[in-house]
Short mmCIF file of C-alpha atoms in Angstrom, two decimals:
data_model
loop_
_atom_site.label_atom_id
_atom_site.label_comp_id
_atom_site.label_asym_id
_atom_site.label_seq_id
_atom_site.Cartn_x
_atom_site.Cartn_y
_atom_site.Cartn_z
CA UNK A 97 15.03 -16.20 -6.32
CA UNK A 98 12.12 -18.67 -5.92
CA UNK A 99 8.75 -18.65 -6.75
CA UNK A 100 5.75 -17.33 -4.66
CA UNK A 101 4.24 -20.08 -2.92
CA UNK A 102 1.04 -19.52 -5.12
CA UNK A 103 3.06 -20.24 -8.78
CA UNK A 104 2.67 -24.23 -8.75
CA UNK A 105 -1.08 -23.34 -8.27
CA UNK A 106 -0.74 -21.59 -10.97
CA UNK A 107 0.51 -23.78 -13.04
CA UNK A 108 -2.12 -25.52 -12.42
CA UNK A 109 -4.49 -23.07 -13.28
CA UNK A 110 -2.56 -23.05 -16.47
CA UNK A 111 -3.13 -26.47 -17.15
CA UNK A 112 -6.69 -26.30 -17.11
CA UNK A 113 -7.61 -23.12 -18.25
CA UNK A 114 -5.68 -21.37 -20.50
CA UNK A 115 -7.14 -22.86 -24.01
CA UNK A 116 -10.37 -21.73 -22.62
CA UNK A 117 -9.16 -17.99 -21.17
CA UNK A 118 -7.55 -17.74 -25.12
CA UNK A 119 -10.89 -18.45 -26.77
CA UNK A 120 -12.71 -16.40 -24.32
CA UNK A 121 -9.79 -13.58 -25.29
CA UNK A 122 -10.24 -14.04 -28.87
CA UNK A 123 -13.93 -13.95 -29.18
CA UNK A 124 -13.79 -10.26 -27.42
CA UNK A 125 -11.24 -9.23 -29.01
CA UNK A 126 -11.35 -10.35 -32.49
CA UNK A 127 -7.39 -10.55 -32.58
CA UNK A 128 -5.17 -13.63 -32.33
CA UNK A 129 -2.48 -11.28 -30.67
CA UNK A 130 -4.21 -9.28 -28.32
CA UNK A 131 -6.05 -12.57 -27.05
CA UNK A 132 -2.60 -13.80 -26.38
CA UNK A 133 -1.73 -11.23 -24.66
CA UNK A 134 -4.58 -10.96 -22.53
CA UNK A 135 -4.37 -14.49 -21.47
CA UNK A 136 -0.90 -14.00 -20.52
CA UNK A 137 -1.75 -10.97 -18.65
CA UNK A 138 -4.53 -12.75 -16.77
CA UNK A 139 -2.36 -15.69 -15.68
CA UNK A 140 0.24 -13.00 -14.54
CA UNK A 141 -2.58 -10.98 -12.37
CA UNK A 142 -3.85 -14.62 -10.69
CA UNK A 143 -0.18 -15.62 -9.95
CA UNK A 144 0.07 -12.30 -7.96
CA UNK A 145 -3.71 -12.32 -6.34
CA UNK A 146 -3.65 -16.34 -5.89
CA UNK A 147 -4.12 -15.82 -2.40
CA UNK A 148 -7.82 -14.18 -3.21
CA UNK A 149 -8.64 -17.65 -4.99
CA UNK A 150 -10.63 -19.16 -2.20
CA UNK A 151 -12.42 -21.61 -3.84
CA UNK A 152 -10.66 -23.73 -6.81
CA UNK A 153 -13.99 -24.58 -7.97
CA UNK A 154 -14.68 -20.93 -8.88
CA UNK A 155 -11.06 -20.53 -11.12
CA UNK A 156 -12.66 -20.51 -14.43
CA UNK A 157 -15.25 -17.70 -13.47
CA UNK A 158 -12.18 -15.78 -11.37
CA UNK A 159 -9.96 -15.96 -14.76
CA UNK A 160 -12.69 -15.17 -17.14
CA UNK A 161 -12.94 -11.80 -14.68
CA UNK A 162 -9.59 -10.94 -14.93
CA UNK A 163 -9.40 -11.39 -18.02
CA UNK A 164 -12.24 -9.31 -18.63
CA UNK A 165 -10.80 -6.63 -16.38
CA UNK A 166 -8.05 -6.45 -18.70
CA UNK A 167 -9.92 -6.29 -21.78
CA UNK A 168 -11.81 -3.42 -20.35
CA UNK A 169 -8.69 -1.74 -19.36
CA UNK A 170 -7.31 -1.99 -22.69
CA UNK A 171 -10.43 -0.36 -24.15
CA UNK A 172 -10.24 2.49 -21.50
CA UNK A 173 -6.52 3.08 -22.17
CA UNK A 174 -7.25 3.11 -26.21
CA UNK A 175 -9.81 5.16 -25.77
CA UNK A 176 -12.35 3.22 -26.95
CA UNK A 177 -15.46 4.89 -26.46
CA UNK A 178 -19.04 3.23 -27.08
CA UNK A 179 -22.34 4.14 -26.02
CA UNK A 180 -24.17 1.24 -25.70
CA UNK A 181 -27.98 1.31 -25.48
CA UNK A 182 -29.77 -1.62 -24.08
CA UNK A 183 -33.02 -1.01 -24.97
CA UNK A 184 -32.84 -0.97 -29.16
CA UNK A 185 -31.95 -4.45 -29.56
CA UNK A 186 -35.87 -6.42 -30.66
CA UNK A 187 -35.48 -8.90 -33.51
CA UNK A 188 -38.43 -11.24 -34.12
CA UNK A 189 -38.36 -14.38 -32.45
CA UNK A 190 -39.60 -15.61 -35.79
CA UNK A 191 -36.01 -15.58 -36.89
CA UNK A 192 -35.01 -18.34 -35.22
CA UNK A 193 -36.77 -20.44 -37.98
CA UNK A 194 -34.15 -18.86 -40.42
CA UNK A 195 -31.02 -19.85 -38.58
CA UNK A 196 -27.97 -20.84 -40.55
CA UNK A 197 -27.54 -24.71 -40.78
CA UNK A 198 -23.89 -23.90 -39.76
CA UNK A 199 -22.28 -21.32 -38.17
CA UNK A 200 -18.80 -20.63 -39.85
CA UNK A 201 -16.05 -19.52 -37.02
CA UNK A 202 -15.33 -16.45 -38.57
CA UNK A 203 -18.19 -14.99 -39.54
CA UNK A 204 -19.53 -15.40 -35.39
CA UNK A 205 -16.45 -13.33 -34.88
CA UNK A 206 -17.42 -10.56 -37.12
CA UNK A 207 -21.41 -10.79 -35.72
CA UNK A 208 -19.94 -11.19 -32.59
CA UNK A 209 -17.49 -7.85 -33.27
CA UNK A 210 -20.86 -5.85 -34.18
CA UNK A 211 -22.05 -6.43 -30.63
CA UNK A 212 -21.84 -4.24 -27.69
CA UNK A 213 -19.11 -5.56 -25.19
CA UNK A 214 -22.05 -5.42 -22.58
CA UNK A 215 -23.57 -7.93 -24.69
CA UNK A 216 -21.28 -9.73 -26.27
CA UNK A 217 -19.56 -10.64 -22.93
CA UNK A 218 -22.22 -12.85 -21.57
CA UNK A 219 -23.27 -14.64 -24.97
CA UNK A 220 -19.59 -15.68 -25.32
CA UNK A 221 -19.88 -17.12 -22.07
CA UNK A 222 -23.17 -18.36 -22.20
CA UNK A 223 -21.93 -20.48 -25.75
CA UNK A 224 -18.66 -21.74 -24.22
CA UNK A 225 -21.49 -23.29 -21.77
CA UNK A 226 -19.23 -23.10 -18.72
CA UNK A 227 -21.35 -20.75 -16.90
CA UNK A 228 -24.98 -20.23 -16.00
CA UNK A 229 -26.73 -17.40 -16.37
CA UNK A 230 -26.78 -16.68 -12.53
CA UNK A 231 -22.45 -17.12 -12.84
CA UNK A 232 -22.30 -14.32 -15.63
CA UNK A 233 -24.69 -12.20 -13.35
CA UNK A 234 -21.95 -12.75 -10.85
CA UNK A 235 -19.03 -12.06 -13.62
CA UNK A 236 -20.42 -8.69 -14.58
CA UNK A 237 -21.72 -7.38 -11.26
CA UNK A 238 -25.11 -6.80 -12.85
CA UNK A 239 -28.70 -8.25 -11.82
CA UNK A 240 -29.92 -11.82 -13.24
CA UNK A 241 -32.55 -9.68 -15.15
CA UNK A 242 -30.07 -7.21 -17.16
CA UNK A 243 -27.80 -10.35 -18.13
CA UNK A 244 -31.60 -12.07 -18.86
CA UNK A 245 -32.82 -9.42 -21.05
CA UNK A 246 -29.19 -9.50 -22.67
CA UNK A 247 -28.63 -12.75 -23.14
CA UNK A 248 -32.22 -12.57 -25.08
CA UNK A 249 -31.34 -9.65 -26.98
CA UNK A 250 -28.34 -11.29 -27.78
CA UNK A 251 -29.20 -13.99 -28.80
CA UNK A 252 -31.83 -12.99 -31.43
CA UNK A 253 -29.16 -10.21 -32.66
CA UNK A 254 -26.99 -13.60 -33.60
CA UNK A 255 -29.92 -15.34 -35.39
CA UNK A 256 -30.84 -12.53 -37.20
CA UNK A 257 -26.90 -11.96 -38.31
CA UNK A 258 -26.61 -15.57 -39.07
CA UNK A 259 -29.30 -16.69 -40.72
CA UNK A 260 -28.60 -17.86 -44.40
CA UNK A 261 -28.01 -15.06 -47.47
CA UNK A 262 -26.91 -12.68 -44.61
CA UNK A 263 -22.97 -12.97 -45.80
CA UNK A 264 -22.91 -8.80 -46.00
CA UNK A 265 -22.35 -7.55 -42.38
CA UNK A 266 -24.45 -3.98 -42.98
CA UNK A 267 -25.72 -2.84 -39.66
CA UNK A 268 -28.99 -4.14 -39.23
CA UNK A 269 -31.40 -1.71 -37.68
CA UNK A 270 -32.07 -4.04 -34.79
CA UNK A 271 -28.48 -4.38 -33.51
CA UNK A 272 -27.60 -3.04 -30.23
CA UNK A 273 -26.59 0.46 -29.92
CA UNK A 274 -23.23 1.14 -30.81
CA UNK A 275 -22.37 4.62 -31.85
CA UNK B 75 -47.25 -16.93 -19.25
CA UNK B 76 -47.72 -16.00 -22.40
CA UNK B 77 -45.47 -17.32 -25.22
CA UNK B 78 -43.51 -14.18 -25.85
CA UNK B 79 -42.40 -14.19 -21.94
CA UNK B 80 -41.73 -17.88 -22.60
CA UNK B 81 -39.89 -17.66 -25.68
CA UNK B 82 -37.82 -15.16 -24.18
CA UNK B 83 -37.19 -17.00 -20.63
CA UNK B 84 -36.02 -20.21 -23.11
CA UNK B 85 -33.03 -18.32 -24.91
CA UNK B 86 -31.61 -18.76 -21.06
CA UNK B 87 -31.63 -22.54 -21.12
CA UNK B 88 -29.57 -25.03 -22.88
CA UNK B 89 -30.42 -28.69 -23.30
CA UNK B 90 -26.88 -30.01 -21.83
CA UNK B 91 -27.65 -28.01 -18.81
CA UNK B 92 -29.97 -28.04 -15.89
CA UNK B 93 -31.02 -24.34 -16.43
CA UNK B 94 -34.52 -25.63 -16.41
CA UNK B 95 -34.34 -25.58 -12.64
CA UNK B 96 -34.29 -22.43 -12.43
CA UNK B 97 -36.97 -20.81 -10.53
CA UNK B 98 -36.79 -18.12 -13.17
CA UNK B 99 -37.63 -20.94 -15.44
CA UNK B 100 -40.34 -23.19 -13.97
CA UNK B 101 -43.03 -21.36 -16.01
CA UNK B 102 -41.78 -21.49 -19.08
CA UNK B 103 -40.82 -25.17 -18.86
CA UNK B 104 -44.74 -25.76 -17.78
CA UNK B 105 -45.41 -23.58 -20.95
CA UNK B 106 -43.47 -25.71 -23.13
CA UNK B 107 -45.82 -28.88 -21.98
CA UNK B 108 -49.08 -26.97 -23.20
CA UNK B 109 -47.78 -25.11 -26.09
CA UNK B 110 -46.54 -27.58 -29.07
CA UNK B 111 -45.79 -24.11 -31.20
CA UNK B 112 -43.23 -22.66 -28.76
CA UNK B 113 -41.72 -26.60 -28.12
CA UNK B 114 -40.95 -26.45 -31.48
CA UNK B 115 -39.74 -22.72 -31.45
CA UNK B 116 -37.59 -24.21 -28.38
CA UNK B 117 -36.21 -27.11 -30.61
CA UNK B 118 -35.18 -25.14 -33.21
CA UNK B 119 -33.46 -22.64 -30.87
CA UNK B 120 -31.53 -25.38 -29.18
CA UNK B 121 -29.96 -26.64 -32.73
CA UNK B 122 -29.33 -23.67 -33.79
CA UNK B 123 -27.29 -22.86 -29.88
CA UNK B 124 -25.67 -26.07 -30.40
CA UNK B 125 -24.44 -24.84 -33.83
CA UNK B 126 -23.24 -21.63 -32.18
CA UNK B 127 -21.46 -23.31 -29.20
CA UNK B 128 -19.46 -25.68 -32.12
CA UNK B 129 -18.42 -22.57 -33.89
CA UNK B 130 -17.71 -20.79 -30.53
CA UNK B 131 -15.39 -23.15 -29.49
CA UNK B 132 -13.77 -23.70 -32.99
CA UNK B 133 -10.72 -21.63 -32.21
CA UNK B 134 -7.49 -22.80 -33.22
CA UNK B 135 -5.02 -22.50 -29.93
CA UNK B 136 -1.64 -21.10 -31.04
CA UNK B 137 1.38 -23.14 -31.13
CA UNK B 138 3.25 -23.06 -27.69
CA UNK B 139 1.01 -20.85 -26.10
CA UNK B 140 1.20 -22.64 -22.73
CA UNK B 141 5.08 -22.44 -22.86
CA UNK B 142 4.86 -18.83 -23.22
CA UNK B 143 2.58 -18.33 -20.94
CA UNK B 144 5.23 -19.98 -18.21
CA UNK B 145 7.96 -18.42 -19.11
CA UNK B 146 6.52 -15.17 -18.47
CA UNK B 147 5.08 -16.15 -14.96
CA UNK B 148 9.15 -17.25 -14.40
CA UNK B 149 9.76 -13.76 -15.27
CA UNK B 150 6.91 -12.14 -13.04
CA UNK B 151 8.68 -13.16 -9.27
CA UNK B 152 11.38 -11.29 -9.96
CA UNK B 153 9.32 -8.10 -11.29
CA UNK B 154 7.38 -9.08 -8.02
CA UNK B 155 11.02 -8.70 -5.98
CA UNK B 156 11.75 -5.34 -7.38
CA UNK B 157 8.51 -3.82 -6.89
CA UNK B 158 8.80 -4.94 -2.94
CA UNK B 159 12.23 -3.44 -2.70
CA UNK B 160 11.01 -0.38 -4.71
CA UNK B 161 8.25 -0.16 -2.55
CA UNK B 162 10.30 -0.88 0.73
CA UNK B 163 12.63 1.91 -0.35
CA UNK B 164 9.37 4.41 -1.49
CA UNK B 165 8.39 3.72 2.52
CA UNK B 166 11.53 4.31 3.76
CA UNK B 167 12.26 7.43 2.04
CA UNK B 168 8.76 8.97 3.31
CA UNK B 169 9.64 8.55 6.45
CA UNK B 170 12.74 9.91 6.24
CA UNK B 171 11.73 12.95 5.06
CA UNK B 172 8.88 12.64 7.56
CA UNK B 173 11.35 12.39 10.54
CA UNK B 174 13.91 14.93 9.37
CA UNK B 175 10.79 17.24 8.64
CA UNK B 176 10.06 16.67 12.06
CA UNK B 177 13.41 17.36 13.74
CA UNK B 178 13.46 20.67 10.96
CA UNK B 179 10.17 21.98 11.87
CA UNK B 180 10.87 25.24 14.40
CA UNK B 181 9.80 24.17 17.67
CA UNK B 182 7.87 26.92 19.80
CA UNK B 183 9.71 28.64 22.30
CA UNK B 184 10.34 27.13 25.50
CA UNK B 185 9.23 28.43 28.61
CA UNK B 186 12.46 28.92 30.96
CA UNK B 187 12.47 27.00 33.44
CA UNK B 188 15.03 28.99 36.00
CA UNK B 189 14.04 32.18 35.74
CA UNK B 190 16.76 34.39 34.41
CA UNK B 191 16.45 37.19 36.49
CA UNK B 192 15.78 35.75 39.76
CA UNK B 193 20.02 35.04 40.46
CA UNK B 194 18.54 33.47 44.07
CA UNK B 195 16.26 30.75 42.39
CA UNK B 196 19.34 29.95 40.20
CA UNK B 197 21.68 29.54 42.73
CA UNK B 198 19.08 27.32 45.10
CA UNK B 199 18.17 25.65 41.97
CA UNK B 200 22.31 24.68 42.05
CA UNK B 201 22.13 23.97 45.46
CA UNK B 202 19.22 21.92 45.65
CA UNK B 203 20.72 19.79 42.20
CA UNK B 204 24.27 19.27 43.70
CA UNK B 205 22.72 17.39 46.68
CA UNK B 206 24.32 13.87 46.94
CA UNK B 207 20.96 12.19 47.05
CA UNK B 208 20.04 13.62 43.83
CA UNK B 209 23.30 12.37 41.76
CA UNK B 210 22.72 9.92 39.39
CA UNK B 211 25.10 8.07 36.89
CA UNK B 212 27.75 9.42 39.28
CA UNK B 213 31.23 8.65 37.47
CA UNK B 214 34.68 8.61 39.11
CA UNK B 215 37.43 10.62 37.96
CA UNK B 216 40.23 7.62 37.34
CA UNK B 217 42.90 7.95 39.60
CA UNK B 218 46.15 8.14 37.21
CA UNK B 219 44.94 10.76 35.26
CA UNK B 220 46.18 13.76 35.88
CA UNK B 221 46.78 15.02 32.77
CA UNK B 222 44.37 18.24 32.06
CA UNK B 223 44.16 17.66 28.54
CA UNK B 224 43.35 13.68 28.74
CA UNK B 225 41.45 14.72 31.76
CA UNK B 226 39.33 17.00 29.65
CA UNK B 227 38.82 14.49 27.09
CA UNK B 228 37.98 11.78 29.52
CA UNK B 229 35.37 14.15 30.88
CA UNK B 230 34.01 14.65 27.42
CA UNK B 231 33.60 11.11 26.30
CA UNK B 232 31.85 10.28 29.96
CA UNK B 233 29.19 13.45 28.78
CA UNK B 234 28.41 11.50 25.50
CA UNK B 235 27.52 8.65 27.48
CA UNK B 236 24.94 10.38 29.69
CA UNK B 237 24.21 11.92 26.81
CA UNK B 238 24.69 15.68 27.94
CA UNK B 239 25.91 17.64 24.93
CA UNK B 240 28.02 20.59 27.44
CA UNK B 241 31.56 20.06 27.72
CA UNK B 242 33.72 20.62 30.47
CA UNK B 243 34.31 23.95 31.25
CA UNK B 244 37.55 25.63 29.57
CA UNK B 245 37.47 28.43 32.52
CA UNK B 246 37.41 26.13 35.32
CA UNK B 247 40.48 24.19 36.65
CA UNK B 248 40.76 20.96 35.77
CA UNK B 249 42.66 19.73 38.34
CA UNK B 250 40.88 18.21 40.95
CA UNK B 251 37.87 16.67 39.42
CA UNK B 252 37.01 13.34 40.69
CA UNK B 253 33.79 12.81 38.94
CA UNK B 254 31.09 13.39 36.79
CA UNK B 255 27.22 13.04 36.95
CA UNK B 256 24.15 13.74 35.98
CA UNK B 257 21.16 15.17 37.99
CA UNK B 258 18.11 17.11 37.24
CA UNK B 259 17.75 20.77 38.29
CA UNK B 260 14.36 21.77 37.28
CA UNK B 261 13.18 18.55 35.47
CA UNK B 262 15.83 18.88 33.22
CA UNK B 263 19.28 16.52 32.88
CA UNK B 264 22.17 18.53 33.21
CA UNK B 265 25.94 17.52 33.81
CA UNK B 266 27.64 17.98 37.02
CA UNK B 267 31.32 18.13 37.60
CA UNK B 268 32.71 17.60 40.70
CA UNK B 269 35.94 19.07 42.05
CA UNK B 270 37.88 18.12 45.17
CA UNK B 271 40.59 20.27 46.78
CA UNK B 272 42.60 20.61 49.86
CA UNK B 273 42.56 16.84 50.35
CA UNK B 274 38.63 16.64 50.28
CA UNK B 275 38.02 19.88 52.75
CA UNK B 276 36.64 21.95 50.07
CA UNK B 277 34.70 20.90 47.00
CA UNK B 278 32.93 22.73 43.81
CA UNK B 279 29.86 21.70 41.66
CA UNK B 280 29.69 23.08 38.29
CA UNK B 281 26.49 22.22 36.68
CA UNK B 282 26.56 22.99 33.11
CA UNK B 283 22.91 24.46 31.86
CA UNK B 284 22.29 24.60 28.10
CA UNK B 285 20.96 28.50 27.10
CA UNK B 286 18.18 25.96 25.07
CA UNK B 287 16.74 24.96 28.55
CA UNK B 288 17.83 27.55 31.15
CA UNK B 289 16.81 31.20 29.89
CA UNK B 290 20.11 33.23 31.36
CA UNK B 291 20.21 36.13 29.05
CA UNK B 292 19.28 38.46 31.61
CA UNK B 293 21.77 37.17 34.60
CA UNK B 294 24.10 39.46 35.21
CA UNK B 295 27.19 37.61 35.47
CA UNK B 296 29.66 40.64 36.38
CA UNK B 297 28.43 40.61 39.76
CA UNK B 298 29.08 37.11 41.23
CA UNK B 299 28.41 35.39 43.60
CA UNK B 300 24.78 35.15 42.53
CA UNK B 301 23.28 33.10 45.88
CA UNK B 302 25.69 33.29 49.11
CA UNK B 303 25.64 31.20 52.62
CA UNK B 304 27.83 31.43 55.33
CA UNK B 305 30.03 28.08 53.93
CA UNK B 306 28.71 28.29 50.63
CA UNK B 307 28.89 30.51 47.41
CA UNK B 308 26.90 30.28 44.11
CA UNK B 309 29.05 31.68 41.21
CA UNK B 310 27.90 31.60 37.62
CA UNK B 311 29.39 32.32 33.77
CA UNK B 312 28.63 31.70 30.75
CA UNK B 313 30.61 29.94 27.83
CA UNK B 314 29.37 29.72 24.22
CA UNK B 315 26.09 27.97 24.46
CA UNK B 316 26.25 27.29 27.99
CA UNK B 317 26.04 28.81 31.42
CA UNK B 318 28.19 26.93 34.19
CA UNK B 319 26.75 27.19 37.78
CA UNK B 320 29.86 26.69 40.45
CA UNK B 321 28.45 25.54 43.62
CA UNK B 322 31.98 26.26 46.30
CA UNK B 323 31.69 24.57 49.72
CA UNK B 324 33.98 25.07 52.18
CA UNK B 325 36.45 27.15 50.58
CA UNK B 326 39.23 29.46 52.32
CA UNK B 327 38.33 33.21 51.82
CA UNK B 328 42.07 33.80 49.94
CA UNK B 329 40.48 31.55 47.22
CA UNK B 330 37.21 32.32 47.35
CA UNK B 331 38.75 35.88 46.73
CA UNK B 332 41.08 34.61 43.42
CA UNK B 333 37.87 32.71 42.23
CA UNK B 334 35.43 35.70 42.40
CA UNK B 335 38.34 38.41 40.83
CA UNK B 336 37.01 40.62 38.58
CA UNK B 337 38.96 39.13 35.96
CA UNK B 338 37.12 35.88 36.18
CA UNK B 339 39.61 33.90 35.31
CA UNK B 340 39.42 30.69 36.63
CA UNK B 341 42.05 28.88 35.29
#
């Protein structure tokens, strides 16, 4: 049997993308496996919907929504329940004067794993500097002024969690609402 | 703007970008010019991002993770395939069911369209259907068969291709027929056999009317003729599902008087 007519498209999108779709993956997930898995899933959903890709200039933010999608799904599906607030996050700005010198891999992941997926989605994409903040408004179907205020709260949450002689992860009192 | 709304505007832009365009943005980038306190703020922000995005990026990609990933896409036409032919089949099946639902579901009554009890409407009804003008698909009997049984079968076969389900009538003669057709006696097809005797100087019609379309439970079919002329006579019976109307032109009184018999038997 052959191939769809979208696969060698595909295989492009491949190419390009897919060491950038696995850290994307990872850095929700936290796991090595499941970010596999999701960027194998994603690449599976875009060889089926290729025909929706209208604009190859727009691939990276169409995979990164997939792949999101899928993330989501899995969440739903495990049921993963969080209530996120987005209104308790307000660290000092001051903090930003206390910011590591270097910011070890894994210990992002594990401040990054403390945040919200509401918020953690568009700092991971706002760090991987591939999109604007107008593109992740886009990505998440929410107005520039939530993903603003996110990105913001976001942000300082990471300073705060990263700044030096802050190796314990306890719950600071300023993180975003998880419960 | 204040340097709390401009601190807060700058997490949003990143020196290797041109987020400073913005029109979001425009005030706080005028801010920066006047305020040395939050330029520095801004400075220190932007090492510390470029810090993050380093240890963002710093994931280590796993070892023939793009040959995985196309060998499952190989796999994923195929699981493509069967879910068309699953869902091909799914569609099918409904309608199916649909369409033998349809053909299942009890139809309402029909309205008879020959009145049963009015014997003269059925008989003109006969008349008026047997006129030449009105034949259609007329068939000819073929001339070397004369055997009643072949005959019979002939006559069957040339019903499934008009698609009129009566057969031939078993209590008619056989011999004689020279063709079949099809006409319409009150806007309904019906088969018409047509019988020649005494070298063409007497004929008979027998329209077969399906019970399902002609309502003749209440014709009294002891007492034929049912519709009379001076050269023609208007006989009727009934066999199985159908009633057969004999429309007799023409024919000597001794066999008018063996058709109409008591006994009915017309063979």
């Amino acid at each position: 049997m052959g191939k769809p007519s979208g696969a060698m498209e595909v295989t492009t999108l491949v190419e390009q993308h897919y060491a950038m779709l696995y850290r994307f993956a990872y850095r929700l997930s936290g796991s090595a496996v499941d970010a596999e898995d999701l960027t194998q899933e994603t690449f599976c959903t875009a060889q089926e919907k290729i025909g929706q890709l209208r604009d190859p200039a727009s691939a990276r933010g169409w995979l990164c929504k997939i792949l999101r999608n899928h993330f989501l799904h899995r969440r739903r599906a495990n049921n993963v329940v969080t209530w996120e607030s987005l209104d308790s996050l307000e660290c000092d700005p001051e903090d930003a004067a206390d910011a590591a010198a270097e910011v070890d891999s894994e210990r992002l992941q594990a401040v990054l794993a403390d945040l919200p997926e509401a918020f953690r989605t568009p700092v991971i994409l706002f760090y991987f500097e591939e999109f604007s903040y107008r593109q992740i408004a886009d990505q998440l179907g929410v107005p520039i002024g939530t993903v603003m205020s996110r990105l913001a709260r976001a942000k300082a949450f990471l300073r705060y969690r990263l700044r030096p002689h802050c190796d314990a992860a306890p719950l600071n009192p300023a993180r975003p609402g998880v419960t | 703007m204040d340097c709390k709304t401009a601190q807060r505007l700058m997490e949003l832009c990143r020196s290797a970008h041109d987020d400073w365009a913005a029109p979001e943005l425009t005030g706080a980038a005028a801010h920066l010019e006047e305020c040395p306190d939050c330029l520095g703020q801004f400075r220190t922000r932007q090492a510390f991002d470029a810090r993050v995005v380093a240890a963002m990026s710093a994931v280590p990609i796993p070892e023939n993770l793009h040959d995985r990933i196309l060998h499952r896409l190989d796999r994923v036409p195929i699981v493509r395939w069967r879910r068309c032919v699953v869902a091909w089949g799914l569609a099918a099946a409904a309608v199916l069911v649909l369409a033998v639902s349809f053909a299942k579901w009890p139809k309402p009554p029909r309205e008879p369209v020959v009145a049963a009890s009015n014997a003269k409407a059925l008989g003109e009804s006969a008349v008026a259907a047997v006129d030449e003008n009105l034949l259609k698909s007329l068939v000819e009997v073929p001339a070397d068969l004369t055997d009643p049984i072949a005959l019979r079968d002939w006559s069957v076969a040339r019903l499934k291709r008009l698609r009129l389900k009566p057969t031939h009538p078993l209590r008619w003669l056989t011999t004689g027929l020279h063709a079949i057709a099809e006409t319409t006696v009150a806007n309904q097809r019906v088969a018409v056999f047509q019988y020649d005797y005494l070298d063409g100087r007497c004929s008979a019609d027998v329209i077969a009317l399906p019970h399902a379309e002609f309502d003749m439970s209440a014709l009294d079919l002891s007492r034929w003729p049912i519709y009379q002329t001076r050269n023609m006579v208007v006989i009727a019976w009934t066999e199985g599902d159908t009633t057969y109307v004999a429309v007799l032109k023409n024919w000597p009184q001794q066999d008018l008087k063996r058709v109409l018999s008591p006994t009915g038997n017309l063979t």
